[in-house]
Amino acid sequence: MVRKLVEILLGKLGVTVEDSRIDAFIGLKMINMNFYPACPNPELTVGVGRHSDMGTLTVLLQDGIGGLYVKVEEDIDAGKKGDWIEISPIPGALVINVGDTLQILSNGRYKSAEHRVRTTSTQSRVSIPIFTIPKPTEKIGPLPQVVEIDGVARYREFVLQEYMNNFFAKAHDGKKSLDFAKLDSA
């Protein structure tokens, strides 16, 4: 399913990528099982602070409790500030998050989802994300076909392990991890 989604998303960019490259973009899968206990004062705690996922796509199965919030991108020109909206669970549905790797591959056309998790005062919450990421030894950068269309690269090329080291060395702080890959002119 993830492979097909990546194929479709890259196709929408006007890009054709060999199967082996798509496999490289989703080469590793990591599964977490997250438990967020009920908290009598949920406003005083954070389940997971605001962040974006470093991989290509994240597939999330959430229970019926809720607590996942996504930040709507700020648009200064339109006067929109970046509000947080709750992603209410839908029975049997999966949430698909674009990660930092896909944002970089797409040269910023796709945006990684800044999100956070809040606890509730009444019920414990469980979520199961499946992270798809390239292998740490993969070179990641904007796809050449996208840069050709855009006329400029907004991110530099790097080995994913370098990005991982940067990502895990810092506390969750929104999408600041992407600064590691941005070019000065971007």
Coordinates of C-alpha atoms in Angstrom, one line a residue:
M1 CA 0.0 0.0 0.0
V2 CA 2.8 2.5 0.9
R3 CA 4.7 1.6 -2.2
K4 CA 1.6 2.4 -4.3
L5 CA 1.0 5.7 -2.5
V6 CA 4.6 6.8 -3.1
E7 CA 4.2 5.9 -6.8
I8 CA 1.1 7.9 -7.1
L9 CA 2.5 10.9 -5.2
L10 CA 5.6 11.0 -7.3
G11 CA 3.6 10.6 -10.4
K12 CA 1.6 13.6 -9.5
L13 CA 4.8 15.6 -9.4
G14 CA 5.5 14.6 -13.1
V15 CA 8.3 12.2 -12.0
T16 CA 9.0 8.7 -13.1
V17 CA 11.2 6.7 -10.7
E18 CA 12.5 3.2 -11.1
D19 CA 11.1 0.6 -8.8
S20 CA 14.4 0.1 -7.1
R21 CA 14.5 3.8 -6.1
I22 CA 10.9 3.6 -4.7
D23 CA 12.0 0.6 -2.7
A24 CA 15.0 2.5 -1.4
F25 CA 12.7 5.4 -0.2
I26 CA 10.7 2.9 1.9
G27 CA 13.4 0.4 2.6
L28 CA 12.9 0.2 6.4
K29 CA 9.7 -0.2 8.3
M30 CA 9.5 0.6 12.0
I31 CA 6.4 -0.2 14.1
N32 CA 5.7 1.6 17.4
M33 CA 3.0 0.8 19.9
N34 CA 2.2 3.9 21.9
F35 CA 0.2 3.9 25.1
Y36 CA -0.9 7.2 26.6
P37 CA -2.5 6.8 30.0
A38 CA -5.5 8.9 31.0
C39 CA -4.3 12.0 32.9
P40 CA -6.5 13.9 35.4
N41 CA -5.1 17.2 34.1
P42 CA -4.3 16.6 30.4
E43 CA -3.6 20.3 29.8
L44 CA -0.5 19.9 32.1
T45 CA 1.1 17.1 30.1
V46 CA 2.0 16.2 26.5
G47 CA 1.6 12.8 25.0
V48 CA 4.2 13.6 22.3
G49 CA 5.4 17.2 21.5
R50 CA 5.0 18.8 18.2
H51 CA 7.1 17.3 15.5
S52 CA 7.2 15.8 12.0
D53 CA 8.2 12.3 11.1
M54 CA 11.6 11.9 9.5
G55 CA 10.6 9.1 7.1
T56 CA 8.8 9.0 3.7
L57 CA 5.3 8.1 4.9
T58 CA 3.8 7.1 8.2
V59 CA 0.7 4.9 8.4
L60 CA -1.1 5.3 11.7
L61 CA -3.8 3.1 13.2
Q62 CA -5.4 5.0 16.1
D63 CA -8.0 3.8 18.5
G64 CA -11.4 5.5 19.0
I65 CA -10.2 7.9 21.7
G66 CA -8.7 10.7 19.7
G67 CA -5.8 13.0 20.7
L68 CA -3.9 13.4 17.4
Y69 CA -3.6 17.0 16.3
V70 CA -2.1 18.3 13.1
K71 CA -0.9 21.9 12.6
V72 CA -2.5 23.7 9.6
E73 CA 0.2 25.4 7.7
E74 CA 0.5 29.1 8.3
D75 CA -0.3 31.4 5.4
I76 CA 0.8 35.0 6.2
D77 CA -0.5 36.3 2.9
A78 CA -4.0 35.0 3.5
G79 CA -3.9 36.0 7.2
K80 CA -4.1 32.4 8.4
K81 CA -2.2 31.4 11.5
G82 CA -1.2 27.8 12.0
D83 CA -4.0 26.4 14.1
W84 CA -4.1 22.9 15.5
I85 CA -6.9 20.6 14.4
E86 CA -7.8 17.3 15.9
I87 CA -7.8 14.3 13.6
S88 CA -10.9 12.5 14.9
P89 CA -10.6 8.8 14.6
I90 CA -12.8 7.0 12.0
P91 CA -13.4 3.3 12.7
G92 CA -11.3 1.2 10.3
A93 CA -9.5 4.1 8.8
L94 CA -5.7 4.7 8.6
V95 CA -4.1 8.1 8.9
I96 CA -1.3 8.7 6.3
N97 CA 1.3 11.3 7.2
V98 CA 3.8 12.7 4.8
G99 CA 7.3 12.7 6.4
D100 CA 10.4 14.9 6.0
T101 CA 12.0 12.5 3.5
L102 CA 9.1 12.9 1.1
Q103 CA 9.1 16.7 1.6
I104 CA 12.8 16.7 0.6
L105 CA 12.4 14.3 -2.3
S106 CA 9.5 16.5 -3.6
N107 CA 11.6 19.7 -3.2
G108 CA 9.0 21.0 -0.8
R109 CA 6.0 20.4 -2.9
Y110 CA 4.7 17.9 -0.4
K111 CA 4.9 19.1 3.2
S112 CA 5.6 16.8 6.1
A113 CA 2.8 16.9 8.7
E114 CA 3.6 18.7 11.9
H115 CA 1.6 16.9 14.6
R116 CA 1.4 16.3 18.3
V117 CA -0.5 14.0 20.7
R118 CA -2.5 15.0 23.7
T119 CA -3.7 12.8 26.5
T120 CA -7.3 12.8 27.8
S121 CA -8.7 13.0 31.3
T122 CA -11.1 10.1 30.9
Q123 CA -9.5 7.3 28.8
S124 CA -6.1 5.9 28.0
R125 CA -5.2 6.0 24.3
V126 CA -3.3 3.6 22.0
S127 CA -1.8 4.3 18.6
I128 CA 0.2 2.1 16.3
P129 CA 2.3 4.0 13.7
I130 CA 4.3 2.3 11.0
F131 CA 7.1 4.5 9.8
T132 CA 8.6 3.9 6.4
I133 CA 12.0 5.3 5.9
P134 CA 15.0 4.8 3.6
K135 CA 17.9 2.8 4.9
P136 CA 20.4 4.9 6.8
T137 CA 23.0 4.6 4.0
E138 CA 20.7 6.0 1.3
K139 CA 21.5 9.3 -0.3
I140 CA 18.4 11.6 0.0
G141 CA 17.9 14.9 -1.8
P142 CA 15.3 16.5 -4.1
L143 CA 14.6 14.4 -7.2
P144 CA 16.4 15.8 -10.2
Q145 CA 13.2 15.8 -12.3
V146 CA 11.5 18.0 -9.7
V147 CA 14.4 20.4 -9.4
E148 CA 14.4 20.7 -13.2
I149 CA 10.7 21.6 -13.2
D150 CA 11.1 23.9 -10.2
G151 CA 14.3 25.6 -11.5
V152 CA 15.9 25.4 -8.0
A153 CA 16.8 22.9 -5.4
R154 CA 15.5 23.8 -1.9
Y155 CA 17.3 21.0 -0.1
R156 CA 20.7 19.6 -0.2
E157 CA 21.7 15.9 -0.8
F158 CA 22.8 14.0 2.3
V159 CA 23.1 10.4 3.6
L160 CA 20.0 9.6 5.7
Q161 CA 22.1 8.6 8.7
E162 CA 23.3 12.2 9.0
Y163 CA 19.7 13.4 9.1
M164 CA 18.7 10.8 11.6
N165 CA 21.6 11.9 13.9
N166 CA 20.4 15.5 13.7
F167 CA 16.7 14.5 14.2
F168 CA 17.3 12.4 17.3
A169 CA 19.9 14.8 18.8
K170 CA 17.3 17.5 19.3
A171 CA 14.1 17.7 21.3
H172 CA 10.9 17.7 19.4
D173 CA 10.5 21.3 18.1
G174 CA 8.0 21.3 15.2
K175 CA 9.7 20.9 11.9
K176 CA 13.1 22.4 12.8
S177 CA 14.8 19.2 11.8
L178 CA 14.3 20.1 8.2
D179 CA 16.6 23.1 8.6
F180 CA 19.5 20.5 8.5
A181 CA 18.6 19.8 4.8
K182 CA 17.6 23.2 3.6
L183 CA 19.8 25.2 1.3
D184 CA 20.5 28.8 2.3
S185 CA 18.8 30.0 -0.9
A186 CA 15.6 28.1 -0.1

